[in-house]
Short mmCIF file of C-alpha atoms in Angstrom, two decimals:
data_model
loop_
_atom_site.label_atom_id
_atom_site.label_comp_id
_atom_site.label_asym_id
_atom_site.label_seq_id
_atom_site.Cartn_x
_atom_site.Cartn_y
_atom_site.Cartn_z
CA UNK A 1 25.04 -15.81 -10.07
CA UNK A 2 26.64 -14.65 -7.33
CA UNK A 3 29.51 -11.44 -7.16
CA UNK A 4 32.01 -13.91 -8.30
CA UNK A 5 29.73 -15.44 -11.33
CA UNK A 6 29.04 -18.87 -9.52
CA UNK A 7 25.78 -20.48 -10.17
CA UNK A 8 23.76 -21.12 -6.79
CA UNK A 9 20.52 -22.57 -6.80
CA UNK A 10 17.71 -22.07 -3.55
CA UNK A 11 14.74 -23.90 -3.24
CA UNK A 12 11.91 -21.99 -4.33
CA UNK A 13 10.30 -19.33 -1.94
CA UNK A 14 12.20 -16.83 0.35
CA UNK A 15 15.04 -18.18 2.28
CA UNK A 16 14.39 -19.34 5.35
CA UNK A 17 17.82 -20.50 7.22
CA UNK A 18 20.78 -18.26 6.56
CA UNK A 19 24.33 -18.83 8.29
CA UNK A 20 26.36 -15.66 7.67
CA UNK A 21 30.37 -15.58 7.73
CA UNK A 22 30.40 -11.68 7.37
CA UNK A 23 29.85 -9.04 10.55
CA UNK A 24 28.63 -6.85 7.72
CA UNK A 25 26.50 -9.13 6.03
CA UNK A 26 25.37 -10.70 9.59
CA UNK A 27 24.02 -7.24 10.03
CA UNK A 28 22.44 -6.89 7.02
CA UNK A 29 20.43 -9.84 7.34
CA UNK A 30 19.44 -9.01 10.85
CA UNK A 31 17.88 -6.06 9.94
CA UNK A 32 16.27 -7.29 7.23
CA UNK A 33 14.75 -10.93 7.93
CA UNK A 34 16.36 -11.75 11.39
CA UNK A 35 14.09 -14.78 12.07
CA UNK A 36 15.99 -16.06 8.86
CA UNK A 37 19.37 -15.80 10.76
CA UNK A 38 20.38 -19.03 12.07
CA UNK A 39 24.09 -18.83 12.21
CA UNK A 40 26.87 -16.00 12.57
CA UNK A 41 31.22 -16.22 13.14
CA UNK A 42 32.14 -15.02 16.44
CA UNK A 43 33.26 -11.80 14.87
CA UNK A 44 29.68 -11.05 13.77
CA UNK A 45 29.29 -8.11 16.76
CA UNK A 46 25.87 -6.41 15.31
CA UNK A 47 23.47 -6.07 16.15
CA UNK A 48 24.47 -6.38 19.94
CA UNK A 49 21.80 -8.27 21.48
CA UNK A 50 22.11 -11.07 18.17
CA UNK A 51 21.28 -14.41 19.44
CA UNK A 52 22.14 -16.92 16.84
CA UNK A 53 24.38 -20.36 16.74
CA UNK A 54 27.90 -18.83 16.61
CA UNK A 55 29.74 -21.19 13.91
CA UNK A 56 33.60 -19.89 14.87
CA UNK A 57 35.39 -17.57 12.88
CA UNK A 58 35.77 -16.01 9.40
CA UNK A 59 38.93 -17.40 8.33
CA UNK A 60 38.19 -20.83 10.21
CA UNK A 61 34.67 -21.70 10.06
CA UNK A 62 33.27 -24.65 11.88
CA UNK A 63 31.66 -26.65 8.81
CA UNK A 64 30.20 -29.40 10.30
CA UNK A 65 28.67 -26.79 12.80
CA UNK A 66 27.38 -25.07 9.93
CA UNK A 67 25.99 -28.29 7.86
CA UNK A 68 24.00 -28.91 11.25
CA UNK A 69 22.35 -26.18 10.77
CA UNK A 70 21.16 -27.08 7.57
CA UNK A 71 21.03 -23.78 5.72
CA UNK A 72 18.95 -22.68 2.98
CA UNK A 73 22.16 -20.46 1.92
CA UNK A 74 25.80 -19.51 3.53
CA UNK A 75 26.97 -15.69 2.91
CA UNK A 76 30.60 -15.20 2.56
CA UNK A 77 32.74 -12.63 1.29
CA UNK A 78 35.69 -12.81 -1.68
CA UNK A 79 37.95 -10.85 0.79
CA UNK A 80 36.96 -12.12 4.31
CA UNK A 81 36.72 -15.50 3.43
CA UNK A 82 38.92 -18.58 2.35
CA UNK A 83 38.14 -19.72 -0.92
CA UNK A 84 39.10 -23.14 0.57
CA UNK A 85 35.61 -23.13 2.81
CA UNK A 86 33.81 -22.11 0.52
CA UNK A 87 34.37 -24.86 -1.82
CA UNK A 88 34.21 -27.35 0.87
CA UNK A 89 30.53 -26.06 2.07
CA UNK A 90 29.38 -26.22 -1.62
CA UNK A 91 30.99 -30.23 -2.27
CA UNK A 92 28.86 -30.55 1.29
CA UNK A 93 26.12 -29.41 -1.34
CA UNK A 94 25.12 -26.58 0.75
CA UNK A 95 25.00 -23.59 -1.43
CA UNK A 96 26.79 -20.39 -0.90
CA UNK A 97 27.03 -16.78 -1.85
CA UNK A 98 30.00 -14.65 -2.30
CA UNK A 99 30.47 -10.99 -2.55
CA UNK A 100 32.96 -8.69 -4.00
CA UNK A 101 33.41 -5.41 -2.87
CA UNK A 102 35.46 -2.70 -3.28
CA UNK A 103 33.21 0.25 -3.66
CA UNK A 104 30.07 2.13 -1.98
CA UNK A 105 28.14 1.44 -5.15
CA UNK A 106 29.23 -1.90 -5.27
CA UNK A 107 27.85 -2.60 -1.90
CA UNK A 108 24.52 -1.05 -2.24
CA UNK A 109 24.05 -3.48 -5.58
CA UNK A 110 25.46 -6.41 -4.02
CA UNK A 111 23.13 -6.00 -0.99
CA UNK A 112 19.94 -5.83 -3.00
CA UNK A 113 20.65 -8.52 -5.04
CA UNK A 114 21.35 -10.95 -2.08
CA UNK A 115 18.86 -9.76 0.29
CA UNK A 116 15.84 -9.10 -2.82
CA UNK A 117 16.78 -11.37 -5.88
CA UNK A 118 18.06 -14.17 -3.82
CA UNK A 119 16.63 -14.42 -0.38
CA UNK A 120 13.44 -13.08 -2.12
CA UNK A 121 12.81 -10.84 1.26
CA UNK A 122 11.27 -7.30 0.65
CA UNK A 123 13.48 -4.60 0.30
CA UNK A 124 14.82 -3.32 3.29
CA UNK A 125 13.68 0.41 4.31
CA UNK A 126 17.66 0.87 5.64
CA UNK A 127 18.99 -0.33 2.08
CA UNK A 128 16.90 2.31 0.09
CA UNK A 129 17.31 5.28 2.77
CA UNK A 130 21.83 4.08 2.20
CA UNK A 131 21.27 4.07 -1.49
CA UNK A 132 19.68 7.66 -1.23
CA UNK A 133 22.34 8.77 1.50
CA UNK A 134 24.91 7.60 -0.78
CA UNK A 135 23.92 8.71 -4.33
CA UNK A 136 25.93 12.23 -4.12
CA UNK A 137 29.03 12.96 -6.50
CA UNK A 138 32.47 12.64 -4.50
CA UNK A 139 33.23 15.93 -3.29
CA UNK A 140 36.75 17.50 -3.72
CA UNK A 141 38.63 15.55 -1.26
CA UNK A 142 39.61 18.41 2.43
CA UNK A 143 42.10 15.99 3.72
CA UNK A 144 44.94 13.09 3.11
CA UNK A 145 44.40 10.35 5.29
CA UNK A 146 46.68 7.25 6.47
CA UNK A 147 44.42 4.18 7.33
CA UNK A 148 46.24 1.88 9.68
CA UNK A 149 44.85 -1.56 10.31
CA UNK A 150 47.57 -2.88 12.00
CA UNK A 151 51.11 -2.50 13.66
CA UNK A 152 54.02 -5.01 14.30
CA UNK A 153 54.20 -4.82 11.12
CA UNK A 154 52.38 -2.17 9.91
CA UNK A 155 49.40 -2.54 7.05
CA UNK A 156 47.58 0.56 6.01
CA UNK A 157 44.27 0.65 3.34
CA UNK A 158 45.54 1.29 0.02
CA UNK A 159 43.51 0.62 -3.01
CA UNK A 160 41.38 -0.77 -4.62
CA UNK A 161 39.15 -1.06 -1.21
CA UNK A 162 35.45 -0.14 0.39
CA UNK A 163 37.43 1.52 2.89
CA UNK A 164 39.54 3.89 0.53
CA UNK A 165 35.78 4.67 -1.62
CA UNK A 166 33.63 5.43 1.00
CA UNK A 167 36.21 7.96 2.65
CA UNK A 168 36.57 9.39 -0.77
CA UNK A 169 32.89 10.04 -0.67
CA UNK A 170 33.33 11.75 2.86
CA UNK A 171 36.48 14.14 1.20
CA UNK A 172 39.08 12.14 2.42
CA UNK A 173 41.74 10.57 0.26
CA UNK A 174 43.30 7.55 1.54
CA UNK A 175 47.31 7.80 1.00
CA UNK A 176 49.82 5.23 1.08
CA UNK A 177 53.33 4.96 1.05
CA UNK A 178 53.09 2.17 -1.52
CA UNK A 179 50.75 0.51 -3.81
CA UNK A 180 48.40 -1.89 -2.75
CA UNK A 181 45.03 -2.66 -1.28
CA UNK A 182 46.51 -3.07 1.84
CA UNK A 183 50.56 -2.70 2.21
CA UNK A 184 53.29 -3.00 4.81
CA UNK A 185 54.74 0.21 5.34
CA UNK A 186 57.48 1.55 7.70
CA UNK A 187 56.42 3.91 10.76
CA UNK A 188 58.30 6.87 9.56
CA UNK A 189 57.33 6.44 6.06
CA UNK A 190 53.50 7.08 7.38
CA UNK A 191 54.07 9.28 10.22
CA UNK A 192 55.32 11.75 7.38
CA UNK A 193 53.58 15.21 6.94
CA UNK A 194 54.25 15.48 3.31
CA UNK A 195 51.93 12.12 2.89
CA UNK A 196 48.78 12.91 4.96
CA UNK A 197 47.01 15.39 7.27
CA UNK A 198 45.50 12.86 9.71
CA UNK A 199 45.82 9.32 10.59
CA UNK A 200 42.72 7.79 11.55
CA UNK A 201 42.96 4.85 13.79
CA UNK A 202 40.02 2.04 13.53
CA UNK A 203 39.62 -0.77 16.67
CA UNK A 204 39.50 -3.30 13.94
CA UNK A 205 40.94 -5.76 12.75
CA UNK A 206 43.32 -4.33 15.23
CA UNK A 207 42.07 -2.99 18.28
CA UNK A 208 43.29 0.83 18.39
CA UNK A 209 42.98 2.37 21.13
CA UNK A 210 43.37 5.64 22.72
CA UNK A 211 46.67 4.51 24.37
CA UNK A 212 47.80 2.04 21.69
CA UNK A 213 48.25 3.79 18.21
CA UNK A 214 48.49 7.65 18.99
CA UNK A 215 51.63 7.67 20.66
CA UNK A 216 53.64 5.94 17.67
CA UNK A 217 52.97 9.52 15.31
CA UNK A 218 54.59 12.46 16.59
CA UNK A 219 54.08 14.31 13.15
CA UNK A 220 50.71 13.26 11.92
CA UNK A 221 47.86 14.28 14.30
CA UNK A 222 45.44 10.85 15.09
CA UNK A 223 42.10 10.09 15.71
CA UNK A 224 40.47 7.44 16.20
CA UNK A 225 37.18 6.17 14.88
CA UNK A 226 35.07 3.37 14.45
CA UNK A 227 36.07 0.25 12.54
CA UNK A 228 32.87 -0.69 11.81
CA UNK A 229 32.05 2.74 10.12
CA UNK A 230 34.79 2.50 7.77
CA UNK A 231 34.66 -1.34 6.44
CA UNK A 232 30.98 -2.15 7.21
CA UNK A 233 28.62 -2.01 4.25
CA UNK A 234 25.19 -2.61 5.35
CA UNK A 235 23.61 -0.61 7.80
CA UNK A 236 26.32 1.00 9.57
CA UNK A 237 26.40 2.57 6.28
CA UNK A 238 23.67 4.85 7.58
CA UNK A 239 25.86 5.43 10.64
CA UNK A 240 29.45 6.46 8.86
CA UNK A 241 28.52 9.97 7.13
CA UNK A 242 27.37 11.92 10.16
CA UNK A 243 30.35 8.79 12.55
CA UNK A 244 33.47 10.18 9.90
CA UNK A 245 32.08 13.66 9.39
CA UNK A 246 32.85 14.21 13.15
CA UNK A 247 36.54 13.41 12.45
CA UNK A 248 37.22 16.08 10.45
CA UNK A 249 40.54 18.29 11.56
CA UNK A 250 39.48 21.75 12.56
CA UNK A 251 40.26 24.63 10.73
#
């Protein structure tokens, strides 16, 4: 059964013909069996030189682009995908997997059961060198973060989420002004000093940039950092300890 408890059934033997409508999973799959990769969203960015049929995007798949490709199994995510699609694929009788994630743990599991238990592919050597990167305590946290993901209105990570966990297990707690996994909040009420040390500015889902983002705060330094590093389980989960560690404030 899949993250959510469904039921889905692959022909026997490894899979052969996997459409992906994750960028994290996409990777995943590419570094593990990429002559299974057959399909990818338009979103799916890694690895760069990835030459698959590109089946549109995550909230609007093409499905009849996808039943052409007659997959063995379509990856989706609880999060980054419509429910709607997913059903739709699976009453096309095309089975599909969904994950759940909110933690680093949960990742690492999730990941080996799809890419070993499912797919039937060997373990990955990038999955067990994450899962030994990844297996310390959480530290005491050494700074209060504000997590932007977009402006006009502004959203900012709250919790429960990936992104909120795996900065916890980098010593950086992830502060909102309400609760949430990912609320609206007011500029002033997260450019606010007595909230957070740092706000840390990803170019996804919206593209932050170096002159777009920065000059809203003028009381909470900025930095910004790598989307990928800080939603991305899979590989770029080798990537984000030594990526986030570099963000640190100075002393």
């Amino acid at each position: 059964m899949d993250d959510l408890g469904h039921e889905t059934r692959l022909p026997a033997g490894a899979a052969t013909r996997v459409v992906s409508l994750v960028p994290s999973l996409t990777e995943a799959i590419a570094s593990t069996a990429p002559a299974a990769l057959v399909g990818a969203t338009d979103w799916c960015t890694h690895p760069a030189d990835l030459d698959v049929a590109r089946v549109r995007g995550t909230k609007n798949p093409n499905l009849d682009a996808i039943a052409d490709l007659h997959p063995d199994l379509v990856v989706a995510n609880k999060e980054e995908n419509r429910e709607l699609d997913v059903r739709r694929l699976r009453d096309r009788g095309i089975p599909v997997w969904v994950t759940d994630i909110e933690t680093v743990p949960q990742a690492l599991t999730s990941l080996r059961r799809l890419l070993v238990d499912v797919c039937r592919w060997p373990a990955p050597q990038w999955l067990a060198d994450a899962d030994r990167l990844w297996s310390t305590d959480v530290p005491p946290r050494h700074t209060r973060v504000v997590v932007p993901i977009w402006r006009d209105p502004w959203m900012v990570v709250g919790h429960p989420t990936f992104t909120a966990d795996l900065l916890a297990r980098l010593g950086y707690a992830v502060c909102a002004p309400s609760e949430g996994r990912y609320p609206h909040a007011d500029l002033a009420a997260i450019d606010d000093p007595d909230l957070a040390d740092l706000v840390l500015l990803p170019d996804e889902p919206y593209v932050f940039t170096a002159d777009d983002g920065p000059e809203a705060f003028t009381q909470v330094p900025t930095r910004c950092v790598s989307g990928r590093l800080l939603t991305w389980y899979g590989p770029a989960l080798l990537e984000a300890v030594a990526g986030l560690h570099q963000d640190r404030p100075s002393a």
